[in-house]
């Protein structure tokens, strides 16, 4: 018996505002290909990546997330935000939730539950659904969902060209201006070791080919449950946003869905229309883990091939370990005037390229782990930065 799920949402609930933030430095993957002695087409065509975001030492998940959230709060205010969920797999503390640092930086009300949520790249989707449930249960309340990650693999490993970083912030409310979530959702859990990061490691461990196979097989599991719950088929969705460890996987995913549905293999023009618009940003940032699928949504909405008002978007979230969920939402009429398109594009255009040597230096930059004082030199970045560490405590400041 298939299990399916209908969210208890009385009214339209979903993403009222969404904003993303990326670091101000970037490595072109042709530089990496040259150093590693790899054909650049393996990166550009084989996995579908062009550049990776480089995080300077004075940025971490807290500053990336706070930088993503600030424009939302400046526009929508802070009233009635009763929940702040921080989804990440790049945690900076084993105990304290990263959301509490952001709560302070962002000036949120004291009557606000602050939590950090973890299940690899899936945690932001779970947070969004939990935030929507809270809004449904407490009419008039709002929630802020933050998703921020820094994807790190060993130097010269197969995962290296898929590294990236970024953050997405989403304000969740009733009568949302951007996307109303459909109540139905299909999810799937299984205990596997495809990608993980033990507490003593800075870099993830991964069985890359196995993780890709699991991503694709759990997509079908989650889709089948979503389909059973909603009665919808592929044609009921104007676009699809997939979790993007690398963008090529979106094409594999849609082809796999078509095969599972007995639909003909999609034509290139169909893929360009349904899939490609959501991939543009990720090709330039690399894997943003928890933020990926929502970064894909921003990419689609910021430059859609046709107006999206009233259109349904299918979304697939995968977290290694593993959790998968297929869900959907309807883009709201008039949403375009509530997007942060110019700010998103500006960040992508204004990045400073780094050399291979600078990339490796930043990768290997180590901060003291014995509580010794450490001051971070200022780099380019958003409104908040990590200023220093003293007595094992991180100190953030406005720029
Ligand atoms: N020109 C064009 N294409 C080329 C090429 C060239 N010169 N050389 C190779 N290719 C193609 C290959 O044919 C292959 O294409 P197909 O997949 O369509 O067959 C593609 O480039 C990749 O080549 P390989 O499979 O040989 O690549 P690899 O094994 O070195 O690395 C990877 C690929 C396993 C995905 C690796 O990047 C990796 O380990 N990534 C990290 C793990 C990951 O992203 N997993 C995804 C699912 S898990 C998840 O989603 C959670 C998460 O965020 C991590």
Tab-separated table of N, CA and C in Angstrom, residues 130-208:
chain	number	residue	atom	x	y	z
A	130	UNK	N	7.409	22.058	7.566
A	130	UNK	CA	7.102	22.256	8.993
A	130	UNK	C	6.678	23.691	9.252
A	131	UNK	N	7.315	24.633	8.570
A	131	UNK	CA	6.940	26.041	8.725
A	131	UNK	C	5.503	26.247	8.237
A	132	UNK	N	5.162	25.615	7.109
A	132	UNK	CA	3.796	25.748	6.585
A	132	UNK	C	2.787	25.165	7.569
A	133	UNK	N	3.143	24.058	8.212
A	133	UNK	CA	2.236	23.443	9.197
A	133	UNK	C	2.029	24.377	10.386
A	134	UNK	N	3.114	25.059	10.808
A	134	UNK	CA	2.992	25.989	11.934
A	134	UNK	C	2.077	27.156	11.543
A	135	UNK	N	2.255	27.676	10.346
A	135	UNK	CA	1.427	28.803	9.894
A	135	UNK	C	-0.042	28.368	9.811
A	136	UNK	N	-0.271	27.119	9.374
A	136	UNK	CA	-1.652	26.616	9.297
A	136	UNK	C	-2.263	26.513	10.689
A	137	UNK	N	-1.438	26.110	11.657
A	137	UNK	CA	-1.957	25.894	13.010
A	137	UNK	C	-2.129	27.210	13.764
A	138	UNK	N	-1.378	28.226	13.378
A	138	UNK	CA	-1.436	29.515	14.101
A	138	UNK	C	-1.698	30.635	13.091
A	139	UNK	N	-2.965	30.856	12.763
A	139	UNK	CA	-3.291	31.856	11.743
A	139	UNK	C	-2.686	33.210	12.103
A	140	UNK	N	-2.109	33.858	11.126
A	140	UNK	CA	-1.488	35.170	11.350
A	140	UNK	C	-0.006	35.081	11.625
A	141	UNK	N	0.482	33.892	11.989
A	141	UNK	CA	1.917	33.761	12.251
A	141	UNK	C	2.684	33.635	10.927
A	142	UNK	N	3.990	33.895	11.001
A	142	UNK	CA	4.863	33.719	9.843
A	142	UNK	C	6.117	32.971	10.299
A	143	UNK	N	6.815	32.401	9.358
A	143	UNK	CA	8.048	31.665	9.691
A	143	UNK	C	9.122	32.049	8.691
A	144	UNK	N	10.360	31.994	9.157
A	144	UNK	CA	11.496	32.245	8.270
A	144	UNK	C	12.288	30.944	8.168
A	145	UNK	N	12.507	30.505	6.947
A	145	UNK	CA	13.300	29.290	6.713
A	145	UNK	C	14.605	29.710	6.044
A	146	UNK	N	15.728	29.335	6.651
A	146	UNK	CA	17.043	29.628	6.087
A	146	UNK	C	17.696	28.318	5.671
A	147	UNK	N	18.341	28.335	4.528
A	147	UNK	CA	19.081	27.152	4.067
A	147	UNK	C	20.437	27.645	3.590
A	148	UNK	N	21.511	27.197	4.229
A	148	UNK	CA	22.844	27.667	3.836
A	148	UNK	C	23.843	26.528	3.945
A	149	UNK	N	24.715	26.437	2.968
A	149	UNK	CA	25.722	25.370	3.002
A	149	UNK	C	26.972	25.742	2.237
A	150	UNK	N	28.044	25.068	2.649
A	150	UNK	CA	29.326	25.175	1.958
A	150	UNK	C	29.724	23.739	1.606
A	151	UNK	N	29.686	23.421	0.325
A	151	UNK	CA	29.954	22.044	-0.117
A	151	UNK	C	31.457	21.859	-0.290
A	152	UNK	N	32.033	20.945	0.485
A	152	UNK	CA	33.488	20.696	0.438
A	152	UNK	C	33.749	19.212	0.242
A	153	UNK	N	34.559	18.904	-0.746
A	153	UNK	CA	35.052	17.540	-0.945
A	153	UNK	C	36.572	17.604	-0.914
A	154	UNK	N	37.219	16.451	-0.806
A	154	UNK	CA	38.683	16.448	-0.829
A	154	UNK	C	39.191	17.054	-2.135
A	155	UNK	N	40.332	17.768	-2.038
A	155	UNK	CA	40.970	18.281	-3.247
A	155	UNK	C	41.271	17.111	-4.185
A	156	UNK	N	41.058	17.339	-5.475
A	156	UNK	CA	41.352	16.359	-6.528
A	156	UNK	C	40.483	15.103	-6.453
A	157	UNK	N	39.399	15.147	-5.702
A	157	UNK	CA	38.465	14.011	-5.676
A	157	UNK	C	37.407	14.215	-6.770
A	158	UNK	N	36.651	13.151	-7.131
A	158	UNK	CA	35.617	13.335	-8.176
A	158	UNK	C	34.573	14.380	-7.786
A	159	UNK	N	34.331	14.546	-6.488
A	159	UNK	CA	33.322	15.530	-6.061
A	159	UNK	C	33.803	16.967	-6.148
A	160	UNK	N	35.128	17.175	-6.256
A	160	UNK	CA	35.671	18.546	-6.171
A	160	UNK	C	34.989	19.545	-7.117
A	161	UNK	N	34.783	19.174	-8.418
A	161	UNK	CA	34.180	20.183	-9.313
A	161	UNK	C	32.717	20.470	-9.018
A	162	UNK	N	32.112	19.709	-8.123
A	162	UNK	CA	30.702	19.984	-7.777
A	162	UNK	C	30.585	20.824	-6.515
A	163	UNK	N	31.722	21.240	-5.938
A	163	UNK	CA	31.653	22.072	-4.727
A	163	UNK	C	30.931	23.388	-5.038
A	164	UNK	N	30.475	24.039	-3.982
A	164	UNK	CA	29.793	25.317	-4.153
A	164	UNK	C	29.380	25.848	-2.803
A	165	UNK	N	28.640	26.940	-2.813
A	165	UNK	CA	28.164	27.521	-1.557
A	165	UNK	C	27.074	28.533	-1.855
A	166	UNK	N	26.189	28.701	-0.888
A	166	UNK	CA	25.149	29.707	-1.038
A	166	UNK	C	24.073	29.513	0.001
A	167	UNK	N	23.155	30.468	0.029
A	167	UNK	CA	22.067	30.425	1.007
A	167	UNK	C	20.782	30.923	0.364
A	168	UNK	N	19.685	30.359	0.829
A	168	UNK	CA	18.360	30.837	0.433
A	168	UNK	C	17.582	31.142	1.701
A	169	UNK	N	16.834	32.236	1.686
A	169	UNK	CA	15.917	32.545	2.788
A	169	UNK	C	14.505	32.605	2.228
A	170	UNK	N	13.557	32.050	2.993
A	170	UNK	CA	12.154	32.055	2.551
A	170	UNK	C	11.262	32.483	3.700
A	171	UNK	N	10.413	33.449	3.443
A	171	UNK	CA	9.396	33.835	4.412
A	171	UNK	C	8.149	33.018	4.081
A	172	UNK	N	7.622	32.331	5.089
A	172	UNK	CA	6.475	31.443	4.873
A	172	UNK	C	5.255	32.065	5.553
A	173	UNK	N	4.169	32.177	4.811
A	173	UNK	CA	2.975	32.823	5.372
A	173	UNK	C	1.718	32.308	4.686
A	174	UNK	N	0.565	32.723	5.241
A	174	UNK	CA	-0.701	32.497	4.543
A	174	UNK	C	-0.796	33.508	3.404
A	175	UNK	N	-1.588	33.168	2.416
A	175	UNK	CA	-1.767	34.020	1.225
A	175	UNK	C	-0.432	34.514	0.682
A	176	UNK	N	0.463	33.606	0.361
A	176	UNK	CA	1.818	33.992	-0.057
A	176	UNK	C	1.806	34.708	-1.403
A	177	UNK	N	2.799	35.592	-1.575
A	177	UNK	CA	2.852	36.367	-2.815
A	177	UNK	C	3.619	35.659	-3.923
A	178	UNK	N	4.410	34.642	-3.583
A	178	UNK	CA	5.257	34.023	-4.609
A	178	UNK	C	4.796	32.616	-4.989
A	179	UNK	N	4.712	31.704	-4.033
A	179	UNK	CA	4.308	30.333	-4.377
A	179	UNK	C	3.436	29.738	-3.278
A	180	UNK	N	2.240	29.279	-3.669
A	180	UNK	CA	1.378	28.553	-2.722
A	180	UNK	C	1.729	27.074	-2.817
A	181	UNK	N	2.033	26.470	-1.681
A	181	UNK	CA	2.396	25.050	-1.697
A	181	UNK	C	1.145	24.197	-1.879
A	182	UNK	N	1.232	23.191	-2.738
A	182	UNK	CA	0.148	22.217	-2.810
A	182	UNK	C	0.198	21.357	-1.546
A	183	UNK	N	-0.980	20.932	-1.064
A	183	UNK	CA	-0.972	20.158	0.180
A	183	UNK	C	-0.361	18.763	0.027
A	184	UNK	N	-0.363	18.236	-1.198
A	184	UNK	CA	0.096	16.857	-1.359
A	184	UNK	C	1.620	16.799	-1.497
A	185	UNK	N	2.141	15.676	-1.051
A	185	UNK	CA	3.584	15.510	-1.083
A	185	UNK	C	3.874	14.011	-1.018
A	186	UNK	N	4.961	13.580	-1.637
A	186	UNK	CA	5.332	12.173	-1.551
A	186	UNK	C	6.754	12.059	-1.049
A	187	UNK	N	6.964	11.269	0.002
A	187	UNK	CA	8.338	11.180	0.486
A	187	UNK	C	8.770	9.756	0.765
A	188	UNK	N	10.080	9.597	0.911
A	188	UNK	CA	10.656	8.256	0.982
A	188	UNK	C	11.920	8.304	1.837
A	189	UNK	N	12.058	7.356	2.769
A	189	UNK	CA	13.233	7.309	3.644
A	189	UNK	C	13.897	5.934	3.554
A	190	UNK	N	15.230	5.926	3.597
A	190	UNK	CA	15.968	4.657	3.643
A	190	UNK	C	17.340	4.927	4.264
A	191	UNK	N	17.785	4.015	5.122
A	191	UNK	CA	19.080	4.187	5.790
A	191	UNK	C	20.193	3.653	4.883
A	192	UNK	N	20.932	4.577	4.237
A	192	UNK	CA	22.027	4.170	3.346
A	192	UNK	C	23.244	5.062	3.620
A	193	UNK	N	24.409	4.653	3.138
A	193	UNK	CA	25.629	5.465	3.284
A	193	UNK	C	26.117	5.824	1.883
A	194	UNK	N	25.524	6.844	1.297
A	194	UNK	CA	25.946	7.276	-0.040
A	194	UNK	C	26.810	8.531	0.030
A	195	UNK	N	26.575	9.338	1.033
A	195	UNK	CA	27.290	10.610	1.220
A	195	UNK	C	27.098	10.967	2.688
A	196	UNK	N	28.181	11.295	3.378
A	196	UNK	CA	28.064	11.615	4.804
A	196	UNK	C	29.302	12.387	5.231
A	197	UNK	N	29.228	13.009	6.417
A	197	UNK	CA	30.402	13.742	6.910
A	197	UNK	C	30.506	13.504	8.412
A	198	UNK	N	31.376	12.593	8.830
A	198	UNK	CA	31.538	12.351	10.264
A	198	UNK	C	31.959	13.638	10.983
A	199	UNK	N	31.640	13.754	12.264
A	199	UNK	CA	31.897	14.990	13.015
A	199	UNK	C	33.356	15.422	12.959
A	200	UNK	N	34.285	14.480	12.780
A	200	UNK	CA	35.697	14.844	12.802
A	200	UNK	C	36.217	15.268	11.436
A	201	UNK	N	35.347	15.358	10.431
A	201	UNK	CA	35.839	15.724	9.094
A	201	UNK	C	35.258	17.042	8.591
A	202	UNK	N	36.087	17.803	7.873
A	202	UNK	CA	35.633	19.034	7.234
A	202	UNK	C	35.036	18.734	5.859
A	203	UNK	N	35.514	17.645	5.238
A	203	UNK	CA	35.070	17.322	3.886
A	203	UNK	C	34.145	16.107	3.917
A	204	UNK	N	33.175	16.129	3.002
A	204	UNK	CA	32.230	15.017	2.930
A	204	UNK	C	32.913	13.769	2.367
A	205	UNK	N	32.409	12.618	2.770
A	205	UNK	CA	32.786	11.345	2.162
A	205	UNK	C	31.620	10.935	1.267
A	206	UNK	N	31.934	10.363	0.137
A	206	UNK	CA	30.845	10.071	-0.798
A	206	UNK	C	31.194	8.905	-1.701
A	207	UNK	N	30.195	8.079	-1.963
A	207	UNK	CA	30.294	7.083	-3.030
A	207	UNK	C	29.476	7.673	-4.177
A	208	UNK	N	30.163	8.418	-5.043
A	208	UNK	CA	29.489	9.280	-6.017
A	208	UNK	C	28.512	8.555	-6.929
